[in-house]
């Protein structure tokens, strides 16, 4: 008989592991049926709404040529023209943006927001 350690949280997710495995085992999770139904409802409702995209406030941006927002974007949606005399405000391509929010957390000037 297998012995598993089960833990339930408030969202109906069950965490389990085999305590006999090396290092205490690897934690895995399984959602209860009611939690799966709730999450499916949320995704169906969310798909009807317009997806929020990242927007840069040009007044707050410091126009740094080493912009961390440009480097952290996983789909290269942020571009910036850099010249010998300075650089311009980064521009976000709304077609490429996947609304991951990494740019919002990384911007030191807090010039990026989701709108």
Tab-separated table of N, CA and C in Angstrom:
chain	number	residue	atom	x	y	z
A	1	UNK	N	0.848	-1.189	0.000
A	1	UNK	CA	0.000	0.000	0.000
A	1	UNK	C	0.888	1.245	0.000
A	2	UNK	N	0.543	2.199	-0.836
A	2	UNK	CA	1.307	3.444	-0.906
A	2	UNK	C	0.777	4.442	0.100
A	3	UNK	N	1.670	5.101	0.762
A	3	UNK	CA	1.298	6.145	1.710
A	3	UNK	C	1.639	7.486	1.103
A	4	UNK	N	0.665	8.355	1.010
A	4	UNK	CA	0.875	9.689	0.482
A	4	UNK	C	0.525	10.704	1.546
A	5	UNK	N	1.222	11.824	1.540
A	5	UNK	CA	0.897	12.930	2.414
A	5	UNK	C	0.033	13.888	1.602
A	6	UNK	N	-1.183	14.102	2.055
A	6	UNK	CA	-2.112	14.972	1.342
A	6	UNK	C	-2.306	16.268	2.114
A	7	UNK	N	-2.396	17.363	1.360
A	7	UNK	CA	-2.660	18.668	1.945
A	7	UNK	C	-3.693	19.366	1.068
A	8	UNK	N	-4.714	19.929	1.666
A	8	UNK	CA	-5.749	20.638	0.925
A	8	UNK	C	-5.602	22.124	1.208
A	9	UNK	N	-5.837	22.936	0.187
A	9	UNK	CA	-5.871	24.370	0.449
A	9	UNK	C	-7.262	24.892	0.128
A	10	UNK	N	-7.481	26.174	0.319
A	10	UNK	CA	-8.824	26.736	0.191
A	10	UNK	C	-9.359	26.748	-1.230
A	11	UNK	N	-8.486	26.684	-2.218
A	11	UNK	CA	-8.939	26.726	-3.607
A	11	UNK	C	-9.241	25.341	-4.168
A	12	UNK	N	-9.184	24.313	-3.345
A	12	UNK	CA	-9.523	22.971	-3.791
A	12	UNK	C	-8.387	22.250	-4.475
A	13	UNK	N	-7.173	22.706	-4.279
A	13	UNK	CA	-6.030	22.046	-4.889
A	13	UNK	C	-5.449	21.063	-3.871
A	14	UNK	N	-5.226	19.850	-4.312
A	14	UNK	CA	-4.694	18.820	-3.436
A	14	UNK	C	-3.215	18.655	-3.726
A	15	UNK	N	-2.387	18.801	-2.706
A	15	UNK	CA	-0.953	18.586	-2.836
A	15	UNK	C	-0.629	17.220	-2.260
A	16	UNK	N	0.189	16.437	-2.959
A	16	UNK	CA	0.542	15.128	-2.439
A	16	UNK	C	1.976	14.780	-2.778
A	17	UNK	N	2.551	13.905	-1.956
A	17	UNK	CA	3.904	13.431	-2.175
A	17	UNK	C	4.055	12.052	-1.559
A	18	UNK	N	5.047	11.310	-2.010
A	18	UNK	CA	5.372	10.012	-1.443
A	18	UNK	C	6.494	10.225	-0.446
A	19	UNK	N	6.256	10.049	0.855
A	19	UNK	CA	7.291	10.335	1.855
A	19	UNK	C	8.471	9.369	1.795
A	20	UNK	N	8.325	8.217	1.153
A	20	UNK	CA	9.407	7.245	1.073
A	20	UNK	C	10.406	7.578	-0.037
A	21	UNK	N	10.066	8.516	-0.909
A	21	UNK	CA	10.967	8.882	-2.005
A	21	UNK	C	12.180	9.617	-1.456
A	22	UNK	N	13.254	9.614	-2.228
A	22	UNK	CA	14.482	10.304	-1.802
A	22	UNK	C	14.219	11.793	-1.613
A	23	UNK	N	14.777	12.322	-0.571
A	23	UNK	CA	14.633	13.763	-0.319
A	23	UNK	C	13.224	14.160	0.082
A	24	UNK	N	12.393	13.210	0.515
A	24	UNK	CA	11.038	13.544	0.934
A	24	UNK	C	10.041	13.510	-0.200
A	25	UNK	N	10.496	13.255	-1.424
A	25	UNK	CA	9.567	13.162	-2.542
A	25	UNK	C	9.338	14.495	-3.212
A	26	UNK	N	8.724	14.436	-4.330
A	26	UNK	CA	8.432	15.630	-5.108
A	26	UNK	C	6.964	15.978	-4.928
A	27	UNK	N	6.694	17.231	-4.591
A	27	UNK	CA	5.305	17.656	-4.403
A	27	UNK	C	4.621	17.766	-5.752
A	28	UNK	N	3.442	17.263	-5.836
A	28	UNK	CA	2.624	17.348	-7.043
A	28	UNK	C	1.263	17.884	-6.624
A	29	UNK	N	0.486	18.329	-7.589
A	29	UNK	CA	-0.829	18.824	-7.223
A	29	UNK	C	-1.884	18.292	-8.179
A	30	UNK	N	-3.096	18.252	-7.681
A	30	UNK	CA	-4.246	17.853	-8.476
A	30	UNK	C	-5.404	18.725	-8.040
A	31	UNK	N	-6.133	19.250	-8.981
A	31	UNK	CA	-7.261	20.102	-8.637
A	31	UNK	C	-8.494	19.239	-8.431
A	32	UNK	N	-9.299	19.600	-7.439
A	32	UNK	CA	-10.557	18.899	-7.246
A	32	UNK	C	-11.510	19.292	-8.368
A	33	UNK	N	-12.545	18.510	-8.541
A	33	UNK	CA	-13.482	18.738	-9.654
A	33	UNK	C	-14.154	20.107	-9.533
A	34	UNK	N	-14.531	20.509	-8.328
A	34	UNK	CA	-15.198	21.803	-8.155
A	34	UNK	C	-14.248	22.953	-8.481
A	35	UNK	N	-12.963	22.805	-8.153
A	35	UNK	CA	-11.994	23.854	-8.470
A	35	UNK	C	-11.781	23.939	-9.971
A	36	UNK	N	-11.785	22.784	-10.680
A	36	UNK	CA	-11.635	22.807	-12.140
A	36	UNK	C	-12.806	23.497	-12.800
A	37	UNK	N	-14.007	23.263	-12.295
A	37	UNK	CA	-15.202	23.897	-12.872
A	37	UNK	C	-15.126	25.406	-12.679
A	38	UNK	N	-14.708	25.858	-11.474
A	38	UNK	CA	-14.587	27.294	-11.209
A	38	UNK	C	-13.537	27.932	-12.109
A	39	UNK	N	-12.390	27.259	-12.301
A	39	UNK	CA	-11.342	27.843	-13.137
A	39	UNK	C	-11.771	27.895	-14.594
A	40	UNK	N	-12.546	26.927	-15.070
A	40	UNK	CA	-13.049	26.962	-16.448
A	40	UNK	C	-14.021	28.113	-16.645
A	41	UNK	N	-14.853	28.385	-15.646
A	41	UNK	CA	-15.789	29.508	-15.745
A	41	UNK	C	-15.042	30.822	-15.833
A	42	UNK	N	-13.964	30.957	-15.041
A	42	UNK	CA	-13.184	32.188	-15.059
A	42	UNK	C	-12.538	32.411	-16.421
A	43	UNK	N	-12.021	31.351	-17.042
A	43	UNK	CA	-11.365	31.523	-18.335
A	43	UNK	C	-12.374	31.831	-19.423
A	44	UNK	N	-13.562	31.270	-19.339
A	44	UNK	CA	-14.577	31.561	-20.345
A	44	UNK	C	-15.041	33.007	-20.239
A	45	UNK	N	-15.237	33.478	-19.002
A	45	UNK	CA	-15.643	34.867	-18.807
A	45	UNK	C	-14.528	35.821	-19.214
A	46	UNK	N	-13.284	35.473	-18.904
A	46	UNK	CA	-12.145	36.326	-19.216
A	46	UNK	C	-11.882	36.430	-20.696
A	47	UNK	N	-12.251	35.398	-21.474
A	47	UNK	CA	-11.984	35.433	-22.903
A	47	UNK	C	-12.886	36.437	-23.616
A	48	UNK	N	-14.037	36.764	-23.012
A	48	UNK	CA	-14.932	37.741	-23.615
A	48	UNK	C	-14.416	39.168	-23.453
A	49	UNK	N	-13.672	39.385	-22.363
A	49	UNK	CA	-13.156	40.708	-22.083
A	49	UNK	C	-11.933	40.997	-22.949
A	50	UNK	N	-11.667	42.271	-23.153
A	50	UNK	CA	-10.496	42.678	-23.913
A	50	UNK	C	-9.243	42.481	-23.073
A	51	UNK	N	-8.199	41.915	-23.672
A	51	UNK	CA	-6.951	41.661	-22.953
A	51	UNK	C	-6.221	42.983	-22.710
A	52	UNK	N	-5.719	43.160	-21.488
A	52	UNK	CA	-5.003	44.384	-21.143
A	52	UNK	C	-3.589	44.309	-21.692
A	53	UNK	N	-3.133	45.393	-22.263
A	53	UNK	CA	-1.794	45.471	-22.853
A	53	UNK	C	-0.956	46.481	-22.085
A	54	UNK	N	0.349	46.335	-22.200
A	54	UNK	CA	1.278	47.239	-21.522
A	54	UNK	C	1.365	48.565	-22.279
A	55	UNK	N	1.455	49.649	-21.518
A	55	UNK	CA	1.550	51.002	-22.072
A	55	UNK	C	2.663	51.737	-21.334
A	56	UNK	N	3.474	52.516	-22.071
A	56	UNK	CA	4.567	53.276	-21.455
A	56	UNK	C	4.181	54.745	-21.355
A	57	UNK	N	4.338	55.310	-20.157
A	57	UNK	CA	4.104	56.724	-19.924
A	57	UNK	C	5.403	57.455	-20.268
A	58	UNK	N	5.413	58.221	-21.350
A	58	UNK	CA	6.638	58.873	-21.821
A	58	UNK	C	7.152	59.945	-20.858
A	59	UNK	N	6.274	60.512	-20.023
A	59	UNK	CA	6.706	61.528	-19.066
A	59	UNK	C	7.513	60.930	-17.909
A	60	UNK	N	7.235	59.688	-17.551
A	60	UNK	CA	7.945	59.048	-16.439
A	60	UNK	C	9.189	58.298	-16.899
A	61	UNK	N	9.265	57.942	-18.179
A	61	UNK	CA	10.378	57.145	-18.707
A	61	UNK	C	11.663	57.969	-18.739
A	62	UNK	N	12.797	57.347	-18.350
A	62	UNK	CA	14.072	58.060	-18.361
A	62	UNK	C	14.841	57.878	-19.675
A	63	UNK	N	14.294	57.118	-20.616
A	63	UNK	CA	14.866	56.923	-21.965
A	63	UNK	C	16.279	56.354	-21.918
A	64	UNK	N	16.527	55.457	-21.001
A	64	UNK	CA	17.844	54.852	-20.853
A	64	UNK	C	18.130	53.903	-22.025
A	65	UNK	N	19.336	53.927	-22.576
A	65	UNK	CA	19.667	52.978	-23.650
A	65	UNK	C	19.800	51.545	-23.130
A	66	UNK	N	19.890	51.378	-21.814
A	66	UNK	CA	19.996	50.053	-21.206
A	66	UNK	C	18.676	49.667	-20.540
A	67	UNK	N	17.594	49.943	-21.201
A	67	UNK	CA	16.244	49.758	-20.662
A	67	UNK	C	15.994	48.292	-20.269
A	68	UNK	N	15.694	48.031	-18.984
A	68	UNK	CA	15.423	46.657	-18.568
A	68	UNK	C	14.111	46.115	-19.120
A	69	UNK	N	13.178	47.001	-19.426
A	69	UNK	CA	11.897	46.576	-19.996
A	69	UNK	C	12.122	45.920	-21.356
A	70	UNK	N	13.022	46.482	-22.119
A	70	UNK	CA	13.335	45.951	-23.447
A	70	UNK	C	13.983	44.570	-23.334
A	71	UNK	N	14.824	44.388	-22.336
A	71	UNK	CA	15.550	43.117	-22.186
A	71	UNK	C	14.693	42.000	-21.614
A	72	UNK	N	13.705	42.320	-20.773
A	72	UNK	CA	12.943	41.290	-20.079
A	72	UNK	C	11.750	40.763	-20.888
A	73	UNK	N	11.339	41.437	-21.933
A	73	UNK	CA	10.162	41.035	-22.711
A	73	UNK	C	10.414	39.690	-23.406
A	74	UNK	N	9.580	38.671	-23.113
A	74	UNK	CA	9.814	37.344	-23.687
A	74	UNK	C	9.513	37.240	-25.180
A	75	UNK	N	8.722	38.162	-25.723
A	75	UNK	CA	8.359	38.102	-27.145
A	75	UNK	C	8.937	39.265	-27.943
A	76	UNK	N	9.845	40.039	-27.343
A	76	UNK	CA	10.477	41.198	-27.991
A	76	UNK	C	9.458	42.195	-28.533
A	77	UNK	N	8.455	42.486	-27.716
A	77	UNK	CA	7.427	43.448	-28.112
A	77	UNK	C	7.862	44.886	-27.859
A	78	UNK	N	8.931	45.083	-27.091
A	78	UNK	CA	9.412	46.426	-26.753
A	78	UNK	C	10.621	46.757	-27.614
A	79	UNK	N	10.516	47.862	-28.338
A	79	UNK	CA	11.625	48.321	-29.177
A	79	UNK	C	11.973	49.753	-28.792
A	80	UNK	N	13.222	50.119	-29.075
A	80	UNK	CA	13.696	51.466	-28.743
A	80	UNK	C	14.773	51.863	-29.741
A	81	UNK	N	14.650	53.064	-30.249
A	81	UNK	CA	15.678	53.576	-31.159
A	81	UNK	C	16.781	54.219	-30.334
A	82	UNK	N	18.002	53.715	-30.509
A	82	UNK	CA	19.166	54.244	-29.796
A	82	UNK	C	20.110	54.842	-30.829
A	83	UNK	N	20.486	56.104	-30.616
A	83	UNK	CA	21.413	56.763	-31.534
A	83	UNK	C	22.622	57.267	-30.748
A	84	UNK	N	23.522	57.894	-31.443
A	84	UNK	CA	24.732	58.411	-30.831
A	84	UNK	C	24.442	59.561	-29.862
A	85	UNK	N	23.384	60.315	-30.121
A	85	UNK	CA	23.055	61.492	-29.325
A	85	UNK	C	22.043	61.225	-28.223
A	86	UNK	N	21.581	60.021	-28.095
A	86	UNK	CA	20.594	59.679	-27.070
A	86	UNK	C	19.657	58.602	-27.572
A	87	UNK	N	18.674	58.297	-26.791
A	87	UNK	CA	17.709	57.281	-27.188
A	87	UNK	C	16.300	57.817	-27.014
A	88	UNK	N	15.367	57.146	-27.642
A	88	UNK	CA	13.980	57.584	-27.577
A	88	UNK	C	13.221	56.739	-26.553
A	89	UNK	N	11.974	57.077	-26.354
A	89	UNK	CA	11.109	56.330	-25.447
A	89	UNK	C	10.838	54.957	-26.062
A	90	UNK	N	10.929	53.870	-25.291
A	90	UNK	CA	10.599	52.551	-25.833
A	90	UNK	C	9.143	52.490	-26.299
A	91	UNK	N	8.908	51.699	-27.316
A	91	UNK	CA	7.570	51.547	-27.885
A	91	UNK	C	7.160	50.083	-27.745
A	92	UNK	N	5.917	49.836	-27.309
A	92	UNK	CA	5.412	48.477	-27.154
A	92	UNK	C	4.487	48.165	-28.310
A	93	UNK	N	4.776	47.075	-29.025
A	93	UNK	CA	3.940	46.613	-30.130
A	93	UNK	C	2.775	45.821	-29.547
A	94	UNK	N	1.548	46.346	-29.692
A	94	UNK	CA	0.376	45.704	-29.103
A	94	UNK	C	0.062	44.361	-29.745
A	95	UNK	N	0.468	44.153	-30.976
A	95	UNK	CA	0.232	42.878	-31.643
A	95	UNK	C	1.079	41.763	-31.016
A	96	UNK	N	2.296	42.091	-30.616
A	96	UNK	CA	3.196	41.094	-30.045
A	96	UNK	C	2.993	40.898	-28.548
A	97	UNK	N	2.506	41.911	-27.848
A	97	UNK	CA	2.377	41.875	-26.389
A	97	UNK	C	1.439	40.747	-25.951
A	98	UNK	N	1.896	39.934	-24.983
A	98	UNK	CA	1.090	38.827	-24.468
A	98	UNK	C	0.560	39.107	-23.061
A	99	UNK	N	0.724	40.307	-22.575
A	99	UNK	CA	0.227	40.754	-21.262
A	99	UNK	C	0.769	39.927	-20.110
A	100	UNK	N	2.055	39.604	-20.142
A	100	UNK	CA	2.656	38.803	-19.068
A	100	UNK	C	2.929	39.648	-17.823
A	101	UNK	N	3.143	40.954	-17.981
A	101	UNK	CA	3.355	41.845	-16.844
A	101	UNK	C	4.789	41.933	-16.361
A	102	UNK	N	5.719	41.275	-17.035
A	102	UNK	CA	7.119	41.332	-16.607
A	102	UNK	C	7.674	42.739	-16.731
A	103	UNK	N	7.273	43.460	-17.763
A	103	UNK	CA	7.771	44.817	-17.982
A	103	UNK	C	7.308	45.759	-16.871
A	104	UNK	N	6.114	45.529	-16.357
A	104	UNK	CA	5.580	46.391	-15.289
A	104	UNK	C	6.398	46.224	-14.015
A	105	UNK	N	6.775	44.995	-13.701
A	105	UNK	CA	7.523	44.749	-12.470
A	105	UNK	C	8.977	45.175	-12.566
A	106	UNK	N	9.540	45.200	-13.772
A	106	UNK	CA	10.967	45.471	-13.937
A	106	UNK	C	11.283	46.957	-14.096
A	107	UNK	N	10.366	47.745	-14.591
A	107	UNK	CA	10.644	49.158	-14.875
A	107	UNK	C	10.987	49.926	-13.594
A	108	UNK	N	12.219	50.485	-13.494
A	108	UNK	CA	12.612	51.192	-12.274
A	108	UNK	C	11.911	52.544	-12.109
A	109	UNK	N	11.445	53.126	-13.201
A	109	UNK	CA	10.786	54.428	-13.143
A	109	UNK	C	9.270	54.301	-13.004
A	110	UNK	N	8.763	53.071	-13.030
A	110	UNK	CA	7.315	52.788	-12.992
A	110	UNK	C	6.575	53.486	-14.110
A	111	UNK	N	7.184	53.481	-15.281
A	111	UNK	CA	6.575	54.131	-16.440
A	111	UNK	C	5.676	53.189	-17.221
A	112	UNK	N	5.742	51.892	-16.937
A	112	UNK	CA	4.940	50.926	-17.671
A	112	UNK	C	3.761	50.512	-16.816
A	113	UNK	N	2.574	50.481	-17.442
A	113	UNK	CA	1.367	50.037	-16.742
A	113	UNK	C	0.525	49.222	-17.709
A	114	UNK	N	-0.386	48.452	-17.164
A	114	UNK	CA	-1.297	47.659	-17.981
A	114	UNK	C	-2.590	48.444	-18.189
A	115	UNK	N	-2.959	48.630	-19.436
A	115	UNK	CA	-4.201	49.368	-19.735
A	115	UNK	C	-4.979	48.673	-20.805
